[in-house]
Short mmCIF file of C-alpha atoms and ligand atoms in Angstrom, two decimals:
data_model
loop_
_atom_site.label_atom_id
_atom_site.label_comp_id
_atom_site.label_asym_id
_atom_site.label_seq_id
_atom_site.Cartn_x
_atom_site.Cartn_y
_atom_site.Cartn_z
CA UNK L 1 38.76 -73.18 -82.76
CA UNK L 2 38.96 -69.60 -84.32
CA UNK L 3 37.02 -69.43 -87.65
CA UNK L 4 39.75 -69.25 -90.36
CA UNK L 5 37.31 -67.17 -92.46
CA UNK L 6 36.54 -64.43 -89.85
CA UNK L 7 40.53 -64.23 -89.18
CA UNK L 8 41.08 -63.90 -92.96
CA UNK L 9 39.96 -60.48 -92.85
CA UNK L 10 43.15 -59.12 -91.24
CA UNK L 11 45.31 -58.47 -93.99
CA UNK L 12 48.63 -60.07 -93.06
CA UNK L 13 46.66 -63.54 -92.37
CA UNK L 14 45.11 -63.08 -95.56
CA UNK L 15 48.56 -62.44 -97.19
CA UNK L 16 50.37 -65.48 -95.30
CA UNK L 17 47.00 -67.66 -96.53
CA UNK L 18 47.33 -66.47 -99.96
CA UNK L 19 51.32 -66.97 -100.15
CA UNK L 20 50.63 -70.73 -98.69
CA UNK L 21 47.68 -71.60 -100.78
CA UNK L 22 47.85 -69.18 -103.88
CA UNK L 23 49.33 -71.27 -106.20
CA UNK L 24 50.29 -70.73 -109.37
CA UNK L 25 49.10 -67.09 -109.76
CA UNK L 26 51.98 -66.51 -112.25
CA UNK L 27 50.45 -69.02 -115.00
CA UNK L 28 46.95 -67.06 -114.52
CA UNK L 29 48.53 -63.77 -115.25
CA UNK L 30 50.72 -65.07 -118.04
CA UNK L 31 48.00 -67.24 -119.81
CA UNK L 32 44.84 -65.12 -119.16
CA UNK L 33 45.64 -61.59 -118.47
CA UNK L 34 48.86 -61.15 -120.80
CA UNK L 35 49.33 -57.16 -119.84
CA UNK L 36 51.46 -55.30 -122.06
CA UNK L 37 54.12 -53.02 -120.60
CA UNK L 38 52.56 -49.85 -119.55
CA UNK L 39 49.08 -50.88 -119.48
CA UNK L 40 46.38 -49.41 -117.39
CA UNK L 41 44.97 -51.91 -114.95
CA UNK L 42 42.20 -51.62 -112.61
CA UNK L 43 41.87 -54.43 -109.98
CA UNK L 44 38.06 -54.64 -108.55
CA UNK L 45 38.45 -56.74 -105.08
CA UNK L 46 42.06 -55.96 -105.16
CA UNK L 47 42.38 -57.20 -101.49
CA UNK L 48 45.77 -56.15 -99.83
CA UNK L 49 47.21 -55.81 -103.34
CA UNK L 50 48.04 -59.35 -103.63
CA UNK L 51 48.45 -59.22 -107.33
CA UNK L 52 50.57 -55.90 -107.27
CA UNK L 53 53.64 -57.95 -107.57
CA UNK L 54 52.89 -59.89 -110.76
CA UNK L 55 52.12 -56.38 -112.40
CA UNK L 56 55.31 -54.61 -112.33
CA UNK L 57 55.34 -52.43 -115.54
CA UNK L 58 51.73 -51.03 -115.60
CA UNK L 59 49.70 -48.38 -114.02
CA UNK L 60 47.97 -50.19 -111.50
CA UNK L 61 44.51 -48.93 -109.65
CA UNK L 62 42.97 -51.11 -106.90
CA UNK L 63 39.58 -51.17 -105.71
CA UNK L 64 38.39 -53.00 -102.35
CA UNK L 65 35.33 -52.42 -99.89
CA UNK L 66 37.61 -53.31 -96.88
CA UNK L 67 39.52 -50.08 -95.17
CA UNK L 68 41.78 -52.62 -93.57
CA UNK L 69 42.99 -54.55 -97.03
CA UNK L 70 43.08 -50.98 -98.55
CA UNK L 71 45.18 -49.35 -95.66
CA UNK L 72 47.81 -52.38 -95.53
CA UNK L 73 47.99 -52.42 -99.65
CA UNK L 74 48.68 -48.23 -99.36
CA UNK L 75 51.35 -48.95 -96.87
CA UNK L 76 53.06 -51.94 -98.92
CA UNK L 77 52.51 -50.26 -102.56
CA UNK L 78 52.97 -46.78 -102.42
CA UNK L 79 53.80 -46.86 -106.16
CA UNK L 80 50.09 -47.73 -106.76
CA UNK L 81 46.63 -46.22 -106.18
CA UNK L 82 44.25 -47.68 -104.03
CA UNK L 83 40.36 -46.90 -103.57
CA UNK L 84 38.27 -47.84 -100.62
CA UNK L 85 34.55 -48.56 -102.13
CA UNK L 86 32.01 -51.10 -102.57
CA UNK L 87 32.08 -51.85 -106.33
CA UNK L 88 28.29 -50.95 -106.54
CA UNK L 89 28.94 -47.53 -105.03
CA UNK L 90 32.03 -47.03 -107.19
CA UNK L 91 31.74 -44.28 -109.88
CA UNK L 92 34.03 -44.77 -112.91
CA UNK L 93 36.56 -41.93 -112.72
CA UNK L 94 37.74 -41.80 -116.24
CA UNK L 95 35.39 -43.70 -118.66
CA UNK L 96 37.17 -45.92 -121.14
CA UNK L 97 40.61 -45.49 -119.55
CA UNK L 98 41.83 -49.04 -118.81
CA UNK L 99 43.48 -51.70 -120.87
CA UNK L 100 42.77 -54.28 -118.44
CA UNK L 101 40.16 -54.74 -115.20
CA UNK L 102 40.85 -57.81 -112.79
CA UNK L 103 38.05 -59.21 -110.65
CA UNK L 104 40.05 -61.90 -108.72
CA UNK L 105 38.08 -63.94 -106.38
CA UNK L 106 35.47 -61.15 -105.98
CA UNK L 107 32.21 -62.23 -108.12
CA UNK L 108 31.60 -65.06 -105.97
CA UNK L 109 31.10 -62.58 -103.08
CA UNK L 110 28.62 -60.62 -105.02
CA UNK L 111 24.70 -61.35 -105.37
CA UNK L 112 23.42 -61.27 -108.70
CA UNK L 113 22.58 -57.25 -108.66
CA UNK L 114 26.22 -56.29 -107.34
CA UNK L 115 27.63 -58.72 -109.79
CA UNK L 116 25.82 -57.07 -112.60
CA UNK L 117 27.21 -53.76 -111.22
CA UNK L 118 30.82 -54.77 -111.11
CA UNK L 119 30.39 -56.12 -115.24
CA UNK L 120 29.03 -52.77 -115.64
CA UNK L 121 31.61 -50.78 -113.89
CA UNK L 122 34.29 -52.95 -115.69
CA UNK L 123 32.87 -52.45 -119.27
CA UNK L 124 32.66 -48.58 -118.71
CA UNK L 125 36.14 -48.30 -117.40
CA UNK L 126 37.52 -50.32 -120.34
CA UNK L 127 38.73 -48.93 -123.56
CA UNK L 128 37.36 -50.52 -126.54
CA UNK L 129 39.15 -54.08 -127.10
CA UNK L 130 40.08 -53.72 -123.64
CA UNK L 131 39.62 -57.05 -121.51
CA UNK L 132 37.93 -58.03 -117.93
CA UNK L 133 39.35 -61.12 -116.53
CA UNK L 134 37.62 -62.70 -113.85
CA UNK L 135 38.68 -65.60 -111.68
CA UNK L 136 36.39 -67.51 -108.88
CA UNK L 137 35.86 -70.89 -107.49
CA UNK L 138 33.20 -72.85 -109.41
CA UNK L 139 31.09 -75.82 -108.89
CA UNK L 140 31.46 -78.61 -111.69
CA UNK L 141 30.06 -82.02 -111.95
CA UNK L 142 33.48 -83.73 -112.47
CA UNK L 143 35.40 -81.92 -109.47
CA UNK L 144 36.64 -84.09 -106.52
CA UNK L 145 34.66 -83.75 -103.25
CA UNK L 146 37.51 -82.24 -101.58
CA UNK L 147 37.57 -79.57 -104.16
CA UNK L 148 33.77 -79.12 -103.81
CA UNK L 149 33.97 -79.47 -100.13
CA UNK L 150 36.75 -76.34 -99.99
CA UNK L 151 34.74 -74.26 -102.38
CA UNK L 152 31.16 -74.80 -100.50
CA UNK L 153 33.14 -73.56 -97.39
CA UNK L 154 34.37 -70.32 -99.18
CA UNK L 155 33.86 -66.83 -97.62
CA UNK L 156 31.87 -65.74 -100.74
CA UNK L 157 28.30 -66.66 -100.38
CA UNK L 158 27.61 -67.02 -104.04
CA UNK L 159 29.92 -69.52 -105.61
CA UNK L 160 27.88 -70.52 -108.82
CA UNK L 161 28.31 -72.85 -111.73
CA UNK L 162 29.61 -72.01 -115.12
CA UNK L 163 26.55 -70.99 -116.47
CA UNK L 164 25.41 -68.76 -113.49
CA UNK L 165 28.83 -66.97 -113.91
CA UNK L 166 28.52 -66.37 -117.86
CA UNK L 167 24.50 -65.83 -117.41
CA UNK L 168 25.69 -62.46 -115.43
CA UNK L 169 28.47 -61.27 -117.53
CA UNK L 170 26.81 -61.91 -121.09
CA UNK L 171 23.97 -59.33 -119.66
CA UNK L 172 27.14 -56.82 -120.27
CA UNK L 173 29.71 -58.47 -122.73
CA UNK L 174 29.12 -60.31 -125.83
CA UNK L 175 32.72 -61.46 -126.12
CA UNK L 176 33.26 -64.03 -123.74
CA UNK L 177 36.02 -66.94 -123.32
CA UNK L 178 35.51 -69.11 -120.58
CA UNK L 179 37.97 -71.71 -119.05
CA UNK L 180 37.77 -74.16 -116.42
CA UNK L 181 41.19 -74.95 -114.66
CA UNK L 182 42.02 -77.79 -112.18
CA UNK L 183 45.73 -76.62 -111.83
CA UNK L 184 46.01 -73.21 -110.65
CA UNK L 185 45.93 -74.07 -106.67
CA UNK L 186 48.48 -76.31 -104.75
CA UNK L 187 45.50 -78.35 -103.59
CA UNK L 188 42.69 -79.91 -105.42
CA UNK L 189 40.43 -76.69 -106.34
CA UNK L 190 38.27 -75.85 -109.32
CA UNK L 191 38.75 -72.37 -111.15
CA UNK L 192 36.62 -70.57 -113.27
CA UNK L 193 38.20 -67.80 -115.28
CA UNK L 194 36.15 -65.43 -117.98
CA UNK L 195 38.10 -63.19 -120.42
CA UNK L 196 35.58 -60.70 -121.25
CA UNK L 197 36.58 -58.31 -124.28
CA UNK L 198 34.73 -54.73 -124.66
C1 SAM I 201 38.83 -63.23 -102.07
S1 SAM I 201 39.31 -61.68 -101.76
C2 SAM I 201 40.36 -61.44 -103.00
C3 SAM I 201 41.07 -60.77 -102.97
C4 SAM I 201 42.30 -60.51 -104.12
N1 SAM I 201 41.71 -60.22 -105.30
C5 SAM I 201 43.20 -61.62 -104.31
O1 SAM I 201 43.01 -62.50 -105.35
O2 SAM I 201 43.82 -61.93 -103.36
C6 SAM I 201 37.77 -61.02 -102.28
C7 SAM I 201 38.08 -59.32 -102.20
O3 SAM I 201 36.64 -58.76 -102.64
C8 SAM I 201 36.55 -57.48 -101.74
N2 SAM I 201 35.17 -57.42 -101.91
C9 SAM I 201 33.99 -58.30 -101.37
N3 SAM I 201 32.60 -57.64 -101.63
C10 SAM I 201 33.14 -56.34 -102.43
C11 SAM I 201 32.24 -55.42 -102.73
N4 SAM I 201 31.04 -55.28 -102.78
N5 SAM I 201 32.97 -54.17 -103.53
C12 SAM I 201 34.39 -54.27 -103.48
N6 SAM I 201 34.98 -55.23 -102.87
C13 SAM I 201 34.65 -56.27 -102.50
C14 SAM I 201 36.62 -58.14 -100.17
O4 SAM I 201 37.01 -57.10 -99.14
C15 SAM I 201 38.13 -58.75 -100.40
O5 SAM I 201 39.44 -58.32 -100.72
#
């Protein structure tokens, strides 16, 4: 049987999987990101541009390490800007430029060193009072066995508990609002969101 985690690197397969399982992303955007019209948004680990349709009235820049995902995103969303780079090699082009930085489903792909570099890049990119919003699977004591199993099988090798994510973020940001949600997917899953204000 093919490894679903390997074929997810194909942009079309990833998009189909996301559409099937992605769940209630709109709620995440409305309740945790709340972008104002015209906002400048940097999406770190943008994949094939999954979030673009949810941010219709913003100036959007996506960054991802996968050339295939970036090529697919550029084809589908010519109105947006995409950069192919690892976050650790990314030089913030315009400091204090963005109102919002997104890190959706990426921190759990990064070891502690690169995760810290992500938070540093986000901090430098944000205007004062700008906000980084992260979303990742999380290990908790009260989650169902099924959610724990799925999260443990994730492609990212660095799924953490809440304290693990907060420990890295708090090395850079001092204002962090953490939220655990069990209701953002169409199947048992536990998400951890951090809203980090510069
Ligand atoms: C689970 S996917 C999330 C994609 C998208 N944000 C979404 O919600 O559909 C994680 C993404 O992080 C990207 N990624 C992983 N490590 C990275 C790194 N070091 N620098 C930049 N992007 C990275 C992967 O290529 C992948 O597109």
